[in-house]
Amino acid sequence: MDLSIILMIIGIICIIVSFFLKDTSKKLEQDLEDLSISIYQETNSIKKRLKIVEEELLLEPNFTVKPKQRESFSRNMQSVPQSKDHTTGKAFQVNEILVNQVIQLNKQGYPIEEISKMSTLSKSQILDILKNEGNR
């Protein structure tokens, strides 16, 4: 037999065998697609949870972490801005995240009335925060 005939027979046999073998690349593509979809869903879920936590923190202006020691309590109290409410004359504490949010909203050009609605602080508290620029 001639070498060319042998090579043709081997080629034909390989083509016929390839029709009967399963294509593993399609399974890999499907697995990769499933993985990317699940990661996308988990990322969206985490973003939603984070948004809920941020909203809860903004709704609780007196939120403070309970310290383990007496020393850390005094340090925490120094880091939380204190101001005086002009309507009642009482001192109040504002969460640092809320202070940063008020400052950023003011820099973005929001009026004080709208910042008050968004942050659940009174107008006098917002004015005091902006006057101090969040400094302690």
mmCIF file with all atom_site columns, C-alpha atoms in Angstrom:
data_model
loop_
_atom_site.group_PDB
_atom_site.id
_atom_site.type_symbol
_atom_site.label_atom_id
_atom_site.label_alt_id
_atom_site.label_comp_id
_atom_site.label_asym_id
_atom_site.label_entity_id
_atom_site.label_seq_id
_atom_site.pdbx_PDB_ins_code
_atom_site.Cartn_x
_atom_site.Cartn_y
_atom_site.Cartn_z
_atom_site.occupancy
_atom_site.B_iso_or_equiv
_atom_site.pdbx_formal_charge
_atom_site.auth_seq_id
_atom_site.auth_comp_id
_atom_site.auth_asym_id
_atom_site.auth_atom_id
_atom_site.pdbx_PDB_model_num
ATOM 1   C CA . MET A 1 1   ? 0.000   0.000  0.000  1.00 0.00 ? 1   MET A CA 1
ATOM 2   C CA . ASP A 1 2   ? 1.018   3.427  -0.692 1.00 0.00 ? 2   ASP A CA 1
ATOM 3   C CA . LEU A 1 3   ? 1.795   5.897  2.131  1.00 0.00 ? 3   LEU A CA 1
ATOM 4   C CA . SER A 1 4   ? -0.774  8.408  0.866  1.00 0.00 ? 4   SER A CA 1
ATOM 5   C CA . ILE A 1 5   ? -3.569  5.817  1.036  1.00 0.00 ? 5   ILE A CA 1
ATOM 6   C CA . ILE A 1 6   ? -2.619  4.922  4.621  1.00 0.00 ? 6   ILE A CA 1
ATOM 7   C CA . LEU A 1 7   ? -2.667  8.602  5.638  1.00 0.00 ? 7   LEU A CA 1
ATOM 8   C CA . MET A 1 8   ? -6.077  9.090  3.966  1.00 0.00 ? 8   MET A CA 1
ATOM 9   C CA . ILE A 1 9   ? -7.545  6.100  5.801  1.00 0.00 ? 9   ILE A CA 1
ATOM 10  C CA . ILE A 1 10  ? -6.176  7.377  9.136  1.00 0.00 ? 10  ILE A CA 1
ATOM 11  C CA . GLY A 1 11  ? -7.628  10.842 8.407  1.00 0.00 ? 11  GLY A CA 1
ATOM 12  C CA . ILE A 1 12  ? -11.058 9.432  7.562  1.00 0.00 ? 12  ILE A CA 1
ATOM 13  C CA . ILE A 1 13  ? -11.034 7.280  10.703 1.00 0.00 ? 13  ILE A CA 1
ATOM 14  C CA . CYS A 1 14  ? -10.116 10.350 12.831 1.00 0.00 ? 14  CYS A CA 1
ATOM 15  C CA . ILE A 1 15  ? -12.974 12.371 11.308 1.00 0.00 ? 15  ILE A CA 1
ATOM 16  C CA . ILE A 1 16  ? -15.477 9.558  11.965 1.00 0.00 ? 16  ILE A CA 1
ATOM 17  C CA . VAL A 1 17  ? -14.243 9.130  15.566 1.00 0.00 ? 17  VAL A CA 1
ATOM 18  C CA . SER A 1 18  ? -14.484 12.901 16.190 1.00 0.00 ? 18  SER A CA 1
ATOM 19  C CA . PHE A 1 19  ? -18.232 12.788 15.425 1.00 0.00 ? 19  PHE A CA 1
ATOM 20  C CA . PHE A 1 20  ? -18.801 10.247 18.207 1.00 0.00 ? 20  PHE A CA 1
ATOM 21  C CA . LEU A 1 21  ? -16.669 11.884 20.906 1.00 0.00 ? 21  LEU A CA 1
ATOM 22  C CA . LYS A 1 22  ? -18.278 14.481 23.158 1.00 0.00 ? 22  LYS A CA 1
ATOM 23  C CA . ASP A 1 23  ? -17.068 18.032 22.911 1.00 0.00 ? 23  ASP A CA 1
ATOM 24  C CA . THR A 1 24  ? -15.711 18.987 26.360 1.00 0.00 ? 24  THR A CA 1
ATOM 25  C CA . SER A 1 25  ? -15.193 22.638 25.452 1.00 0.00 ? 25  SER A CA 1
ATOM 26  C CA . LYS A 1 26  ? -18.966 23.206 25.336 1.00 0.00 ? 26  LYS A CA 1
ATOM 27  C CA . LYS A 1 27  ? -19.307 21.827 28.861 1.00 0.00 ? 27  LYS A CA 1
ATOM 28  C CA . LEU A 1 28  ? -16.482 24.087 30.028 1.00 0.00 ? 28  LEU A CA 1
ATOM 29  C CA . GLU A 1 29  ? -18.128 27.085 28.371 1.00 0.00 ? 29  GLU A CA 1
ATOM 30  C CA . GLN A 1 30  ? -21.426 26.284 30.086 1.00 0.00 ? 30  GLN A CA 1
ATOM 31  C CA . ASP A 1 31  ? -19.724 25.859 33.460 1.00 0.00 ? 31  ASP A CA 1
ATOM 32  C CA . LEU A 1 32  ? -17.897 29.167 33.042 1.00 0.00 ? 32  LEU A CA 1
ATOM 33  C CA . GLU A 1 33  ? -21.116 30.929 32.065 1.00 0.00 ? 33  GLU A CA 1
ATOM 34  C CA . ASP A 1 34  ? -22.933 29.477 35.092 1.00 0.00 ? 34  ASP A CA 1
ATOM 35  C CA . LEU A 1 35  ? -20.097 30.592 37.350 1.00 0.00 ? 35  LEU A CA 1
ATOM 36  C CA . SER A 1 36  ? -20.083 34.127 35.988 1.00 0.00 ? 36  SER A CA 1
ATOM 37  C CA . ILE A 1 37  ? -23.866 34.393 36.401 1.00 0.00 ? 37  ILE A CA 1
ATOM 38  C CA . SER A 1 38  ? -23.699 33.192 40.010 1.00 0.00 ? 38  SER A CA 1
ATOM 39  C CA . ILE A 1 39  ? -20.878 35.651 40.798 1.00 0.00 ? 39  ILE A CA 1
ATOM 40  C CA . TYR A 1 40  ? -22.909 38.471 39.248 1.00 0.00 ? 40  TYR A CA 1
ATOM 41  C CA . GLN A 1 41  ? -25.960 37.535 41.341 1.00 0.00 ? 41  GLN A CA 1
ATOM 42  C CA . GLU A 1 42  ? -23.904 37.336 44.535 1.00 0.00 ? 42  GLU A CA 1
ATOM 43  C CA . THR A 1 43  ? -22.303 40.705 43.817 1.00 0.00 ? 43  THR A CA 1
ATOM 44  C CA . ASN A 1 44  ? -25.715 42.302 43.343 1.00 0.00 ? 44  ASN A CA 1
ATOM 45  C CA . SER A 1 45  ? -26.956 40.697 46.536 1.00 0.00 ? 45  SER A CA 1
ATOM 46  C CA . ILE A 1 46  ? -23.975 42.030 48.482 1.00 0.00 ? 46  ILE A CA 1
ATOM 47  C CA . LYS A 1 47  ? -24.483 45.514 47.021 1.00 0.00 ? 47  LYS A CA 1
ATOM 48  C CA . LYS A 1 48  ? -28.136 45.474 48.109 1.00 0.00 ? 48  LYS A CA 1
ATOM 49  C CA . ARG A 1 49  ? -27.198 44.374 51.638 1.00 0.00 ? 49  ARG A CA 1
ATOM 50  C CA . LEU A 1 50  ? -24.502 47.040 51.854 1.00 0.00 ? 50  LEU A CA 1
ATOM 51  C CA . LYS A 1 51  ? -26.969 49.704 50.757 1.00 0.00 ? 51  LYS A CA 1
ATOM 52  C CA . ILE A 1 52  ? -29.420 48.584 53.453 1.00 0.00 ? 52  ILE A CA 1
ATOM 53  C CA . VAL A 1 53  ? -26.687 48.713 56.115 1.00 0.00 ? 53  VAL A CA 1
ATOM 54  C CA . GLU A 1 54  ? -25.600 52.188 54.981 1.00 0.00 ? 54  GLU A CA 1
ATOM 55  C CA . GLU A 1 55  ? -29.199 53.423 55.139 1.00 0.00 ? 55  GLU A CA 1
ATOM 56  C CA . GLU A 1 56  ? -29.614 51.985 58.635 1.00 0.00 ? 56  GLU A CA 1
ATOM 57  C CA . LEU A 1 57  ? -26.461 53.737 59.785 1.00 0.00 ? 57  LEU A CA 1
ATOM 58  C CA . LEU A 1 58  ? -27.671 57.025 58.356 1.00 0.00 ? 58  LEU A CA 1
ATOM 59  C CA . LEU A 1 59  ? -31.041 56.679 60.071 1.00 0.00 ? 59  LEU A CA 1
ATOM 60  C CA . GLU A 1 60  ? -29.405 56.199 63.487 1.00 0.00 ? 60  GLU A CA 1
ATOM 61  C CA . PRO A 1 61  ? -27.442 59.401 64.172 1.00 0.00 ? 61  PRO A CA 1
ATOM 62  C CA . ASN A 1 62  ? -26.674 58.373 67.777 1.00 0.00 ? 62  ASN A CA 1
ATOM 63  C CA . PHE A 1 63  ? -25.146 55.059 66.731 1.00 0.00 ? 63  PHE A CA 1
ATOM 64  C CA . THR A 1 64  ? -22.022 54.282 68.767 1.00 0.00 ? 64  THR A CA 1
ATOM 65  C CA . VAL A 1 65  ? -20.009 51.113 69.160 1.00 0.00 ? 65  VAL A CA 1
ATOM 66  C CA . LYS A 1 66  ? -19.852 49.812 72.710 1.00 0.00 ? 66  LYS A CA 1
ATOM 67  C CA . PRO A 1 67  ? -16.226 49.983 73.858 1.00 0.00 ? 67  PRO A CA 1
ATOM 68  C CA . LYS A 1 68  ? -14.455 47.139 75.589 1.00 0.00 ? 68  LYS A CA 1
ATOM 69  C CA . GLN A 1 69  ? -12.475 49.338 77.974 1.00 0.00 ? 69  GLN A CA 1
ATOM 70  C CA . ARG A 1 70  ? -12.987 52.672 79.652 1.00 0.00 ? 70  ARG A CA 1
ATOM 71  C CA . GLU A 1 71  ? -10.033 54.170 77.752 1.00 0.00 ? 71  GLU A CA 1
ATOM 72  C CA . SER A 1 72  ? -11.446 53.342 74.350 1.00 0.00 ? 72  SER A CA 1
ATOM 73  C CA . PHE A 1 73  ? -14.752 54.942 75.351 1.00 0.00 ? 73  PHE A CA 1
ATOM 74  C CA . SER A 1 74  ? -13.101 58.279 75.999 1.00 0.00 ? 74  SER A CA 1
ATOM 75  C CA . ARG A 1 75  ? -11.217 58.028 72.694 1.00 0.00 ? 75  ARG A CA 1
ATOM 76  C CA . ASN A 1 76  ? -14.474 57.219 70.862 1.00 0.00 ? 76  ASN A CA 1
ATOM 77  C CA . MET A 1 77  ? -16.230 60.164 72.415 1.00 0.00 ? 77  MET A CA 1
ATOM 78  C CA . GLN A 1 78  ? -13.457 62.495 71.270 1.00 0.00 ? 78  GLN A CA 1
ATOM 79  C CA . SER A 1 79  ? -13.689 61.246 67.683 1.00 0.00 ? 79  SER A CA 1
ATOM 80  C CA . VAL A 1 80  ? -17.465 61.837 67.461 1.00 0.00 ? 80  VAL A CA 1
ATOM 81  C CA . PRO A 1 81  ? -18.261 65.454 66.654 1.00 0.00 ? 81  PRO A CA 1
ATOM 82  C CA . GLN A 1 82  ? -20.299 67.168 69.331 1.00 0.00 ? 82  GLN A CA 1
ATOM 83  C CA . SER A 1 83  ? -22.444 70.171 68.714 1.00 0.00 ? 83  SER A CA 1
ATOM 84  C CA . LYS A 1 84  ? -25.111 72.162 70.449 1.00 0.00 ? 84  LYS A CA 1
ATOM 85  C CA . ASP A 1 85  ? -28.675 72.053 69.195 1.00 0.00 ? 85  ASP A CA 1
ATOM 86  C CA . HIS A 1 86  ? -29.815 75.677 68.918 1.00 0.00 ? 86  HIS A CA 1
ATOM 87  C CA . THR A 1 87  ? -33.474 74.801 69.494 1.00 0.00 ? 87  THR A CA 1
ATOM 88  C CA . THR A 1 88  ? -33.052 72.870 72.750 1.00 0.00 ? 88  THR A CA 1
ATOM 89  C CA . GLY A 1 89  ? -29.630 74.046 73.901 1.00 0.00 ? 89  GLY A CA 1
ATOM 90  C CA . LYS A 1 90  ? -28.566 70.441 74.525 1.00 0.00 ? 90  LYS A CA 1
ATOM 91  C CA . ALA A 1 91  ? -25.370 68.898 73.208 1.00 0.00 ? 91  ALA A CA 1
ATOM 92  C CA . PHE A 1 92  ? -25.764 66.101 70.691 1.00 0.00 ? 92  PHE A CA 1
ATOM 93  C CA . GLN A 1 93  ? -23.454 63.623 68.997 1.00 0.00 ? 93  GLN A CA 1
ATOM 94  C CA . VAL A 1 94  ? -23.477 62.982 65.260 1.00 0.00 ? 94  VAL A CA 1
ATOM 95  C CA . ASN A 1 95  ? -22.154 59.887 63.575 1.00 0.00 ? 95  ASN A CA 1
ATOM 96  C CA . GLU A 1 96  ? -18.958 60.567 61.602 1.00 0.00 ? 96  GLU A CA 1
ATOM 97  C CA . ILE A 1 97  ? -20.434 58.960 58.473 1.00 0.00 ? 97  ILE A CA 1
ATOM 98  C CA . LEU A 1 98  ? -23.391 61.321 58.712 1.00 0.00 ? 98  LEU A CA 1
ATOM 99  C CA . VAL A 1 99  ? -21.052 64.305 59.107 1.00 0.00 ? 99  VAL A CA 1
ATOM 100 C CA . ASN A 1 100 ? -19.150 63.277 55.971 1.00 0.00 ? 100 ASN A CA 1
ATOM 101 C CA . GLN A 1 101 ? -22.405 62.797 54.084 1.00 0.00 ? 101 GLN A CA 1
ATOM 102 C CA . VAL A 1 102 ? -23.643 66.273 55.068 1.00 0.00 ? 102 VAL A CA 1
ATOM 103 C CA . ILE A 1 103 ? -20.359 67.850 53.961 1.00 0.00 ? 103 ILE A CA 1
ATOM 104 C CA . GLN A 1 104 ? -20.374 65.982 50.627 1.00 0.00 ? 104 GLN A CA 1
ATOM 105 C CA . LEU A 1 105 ? -24.002 66.868 49.906 1.00 0.00 ? 105 LEU A CA 1
ATOM 106 C CA . ASN A 1 106 ? -23.234 70.514 50.641 1.00 0.00 ? 106 ASN A CA 1
ATOM 107 C CA . LYS A 1 107 ? -20.237 70.404 48.290 1.00 0.00 ? 107 LYS A CA 1
ATOM 108 C CA . GLN A 1 108 ? -22.504 68.935 45.608 1.00 0.00 ? 108 GLN A CA 1
ATOM 109 C CA . GLY A 1 109 ? -24.751 71.976 45.923 1.00 0.00 ? 109 GLY A CA 1
ATOM 110 C CA . TYR A 1 110 ? -27.769 70.545 47.729 1.00 0.00 ? 110 TYR A CA 1
ATOM 111 C CA . PRO A 1 111 ? -29.748 73.096 49.770 1.00 0.00 ? 111 PRO A CA 1
ATOM 112 C CA . ILE A 1 112 ? -29.801 72.720 53.547 1.00 0.00 ? 112 ILE A CA 1
ATOM 113 C CA . GLU A 1 113 ? -33.524 71.831 53.575 1.00 0.00 ? 113 GLU A CA 1
ATOM 114 C CA . GLU A 1 114 ? -32.914 68.886 51.254 1.00 0.00 ? 114 GLU A CA 1
ATOM 115 C CA . ILE A 1 115 ? -29.844 67.754 53.210 1.00 0.00 ? 115 ILE A CA 1
ATOM 116 C CA . SER A 1 116 ? -32.011 67.866 56.329 1.00 0.00 ? 116 SER A CA 1
ATOM 117 C CA . LYS A 1 117 ? -34.568 65.555 54.715 1.00 0.00 ? 117 LYS A CA 1
ATOM 118 C CA . MET A 1 118 ? -31.875 63.130 53.518 1.00 0.00 ? 118 MET A CA 1
ATOM 119 C CA . SER A 1 119 ? -29.889 62.993 56.730 1.00 0.00 ? 119 SER A CA 1
ATOM 120 C CA . THR A 1 120 ? -32.659 63.210 59.387 1.00 0.00 ? 120 THR A CA 1
ATOM 121 C CA . LEU A 1 121 ? -30.811 66.089 61.070 1.00 0.00 ? 121 LEU A CA 1
ATOM 122 C CA . SER A 1 122 ? -32.294 69.465 61.881 1.00 0.00 ? 122 SER A CA 1
ATOM 123 C CA . LYS A 1 123 ? -31.273 72.543 59.912 1.00 0.00 ? 123 LYS A CA 1
ATOM 124 C CA . SER A 1 124 ? -29.409 73.946 62.903 1.00 0.00 ? 124 SER A CA 1
ATOM 125 C CA . GLN A 1 125 ? -27.444 70.709 63.302 1.00 0.00 ? 125 GLN A CA 1
ATOM 126 C CA . ILE A 1 126 ? -26.496 70.792 59.616 1.00 0.00 ? 126 ILE A CA 1
ATOM 127 C CA . LEU A 1 127 ? -25.459 74.444 59.834 1.00 0.00 ? 127 LEU A CA 1
ATOM 128 C CA . ASP A 1 128 ? -23.327 73.643 62.870 1.00 0.00 ? 128 ASP A CA 1
ATOM 129 C CA . ILE A 1 129 ? -21.661 70.721 61.065 1.00 0.00 ? 129 ILE A CA 1
ATOM 130 C CA . LEU A 1 130 ? -20.960 72.878 58.025 1.00 0.00 ? 130 LEU A CA 1
ATOM 131 C CA . LYS A 1 131 ? -19.664 75.704 60.212 1.00 0.00 ? 131 LYS A CA 1
ATOM 132 C CA . ASN A 1 132 ? -17.191 73.328 61.871 1.00 0.00 ? 132 ASN A CA 1
ATOM 133 C CA . GLU A 1 133 ? -16.596 71.432 58.576 1.00 0.00 ? 133 GLU A CA 1
ATOM 134 C CA . GLY A 1 134 ? -16.736 68.209 60.593 1.00 0.00 ? 134 GLY A CA 1
ATOM 135 C CA . ASN A 1 135 ? -13.754 69.187 62.751 1.00 0.00 ? 135 ASN A CA 1
ATOM 136 C CA . ARG A 1 136 ? -13.673 67.860 66.254 1.00 0.00 ? 136 ARG A CA 1
#
